[in-house]
GROMACS .gro file of C-alpha atoms in nm:
model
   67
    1UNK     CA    1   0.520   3.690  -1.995
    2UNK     CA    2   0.535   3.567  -1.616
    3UNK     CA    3   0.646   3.191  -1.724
    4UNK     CA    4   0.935   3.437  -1.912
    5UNK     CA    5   0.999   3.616  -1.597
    6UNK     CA    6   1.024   3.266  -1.353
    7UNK     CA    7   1.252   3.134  -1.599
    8UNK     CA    8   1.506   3.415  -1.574
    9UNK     CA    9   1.455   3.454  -1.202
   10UNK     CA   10   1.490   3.090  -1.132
   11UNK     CA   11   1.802   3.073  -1.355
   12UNK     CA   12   1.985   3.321  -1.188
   13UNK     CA   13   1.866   3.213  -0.848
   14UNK     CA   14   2.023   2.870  -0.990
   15UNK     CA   15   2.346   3.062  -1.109
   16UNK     CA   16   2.384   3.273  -0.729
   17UNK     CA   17   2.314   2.989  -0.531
   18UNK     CA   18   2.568   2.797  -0.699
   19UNK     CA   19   2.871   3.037  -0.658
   20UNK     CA   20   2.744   3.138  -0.304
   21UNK     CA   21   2.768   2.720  -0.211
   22UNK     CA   22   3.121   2.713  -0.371
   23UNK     CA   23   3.213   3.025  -0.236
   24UNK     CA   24   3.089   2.895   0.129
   25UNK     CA   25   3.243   2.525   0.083
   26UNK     CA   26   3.545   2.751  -0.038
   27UNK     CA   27   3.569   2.590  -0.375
   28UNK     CA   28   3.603   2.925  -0.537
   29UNK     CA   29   3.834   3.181  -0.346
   30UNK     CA   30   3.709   3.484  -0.585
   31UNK     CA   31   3.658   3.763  -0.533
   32UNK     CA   32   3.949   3.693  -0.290
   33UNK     CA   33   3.821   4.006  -0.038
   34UNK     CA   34   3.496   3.815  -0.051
   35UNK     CA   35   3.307   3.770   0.332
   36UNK     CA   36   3.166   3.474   0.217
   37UNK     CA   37   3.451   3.266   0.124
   38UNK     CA   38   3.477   2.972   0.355
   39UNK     CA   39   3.182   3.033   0.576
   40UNK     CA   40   2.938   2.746   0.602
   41UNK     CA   41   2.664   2.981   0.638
   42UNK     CA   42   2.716   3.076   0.247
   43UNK     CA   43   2.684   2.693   0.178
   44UNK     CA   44   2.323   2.629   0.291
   45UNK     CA   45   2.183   3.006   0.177
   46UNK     CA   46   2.370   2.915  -0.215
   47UNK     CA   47   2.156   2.558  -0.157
   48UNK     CA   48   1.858   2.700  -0.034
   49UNK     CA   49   1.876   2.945  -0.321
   50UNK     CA   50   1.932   2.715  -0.572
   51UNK     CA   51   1.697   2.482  -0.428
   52UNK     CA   52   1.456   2.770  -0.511
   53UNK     CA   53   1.532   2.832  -0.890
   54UNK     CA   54   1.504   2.473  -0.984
   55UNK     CA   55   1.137   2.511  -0.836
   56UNK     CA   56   1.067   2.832  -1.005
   57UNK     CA   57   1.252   2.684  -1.321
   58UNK     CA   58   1.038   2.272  -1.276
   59UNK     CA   59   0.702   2.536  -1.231
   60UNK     CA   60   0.730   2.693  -1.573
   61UNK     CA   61   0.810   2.362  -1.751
   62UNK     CA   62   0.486   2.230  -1.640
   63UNK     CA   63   0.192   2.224  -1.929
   64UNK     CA   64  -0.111   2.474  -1.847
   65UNK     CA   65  -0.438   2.295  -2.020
   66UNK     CA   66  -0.568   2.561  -2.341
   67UNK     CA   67  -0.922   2.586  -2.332
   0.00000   0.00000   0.00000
């Protein structure tokens, strides 16, 4: 149930971070009364937070020895 939970949390960490990076870089200009759009602050939190899922995500791929 928790490896179920990590996956889900580090996929939409994954998903944010990625729209909060192009919404920093200003890639994607939507919502267009956003406060993030072209702020370079946005960039590094959407990597940081993406950075993140994939280690929640590469944690719950790893095999657990059965006993």
């Amino acid at each position: 149930m928790l490896r179920i939970i990590m996956q889900v949390f580090g996929t939409a960490l994954v998903l944010v971070g990625g729209l909060w990076t192009l919404q920093g870089l200003g890639l994607v200009m939507w919502p267009a009364e956003s406060f993030m759009l072209g702020q370079d602050s946005w960039a590094v939190y959407g990597g940081i937070a993406m950075a993140v899922g994939l280690v929640l995500l590469w944690l719950t791929r790893r095999r657990i020895p059965r006993r």
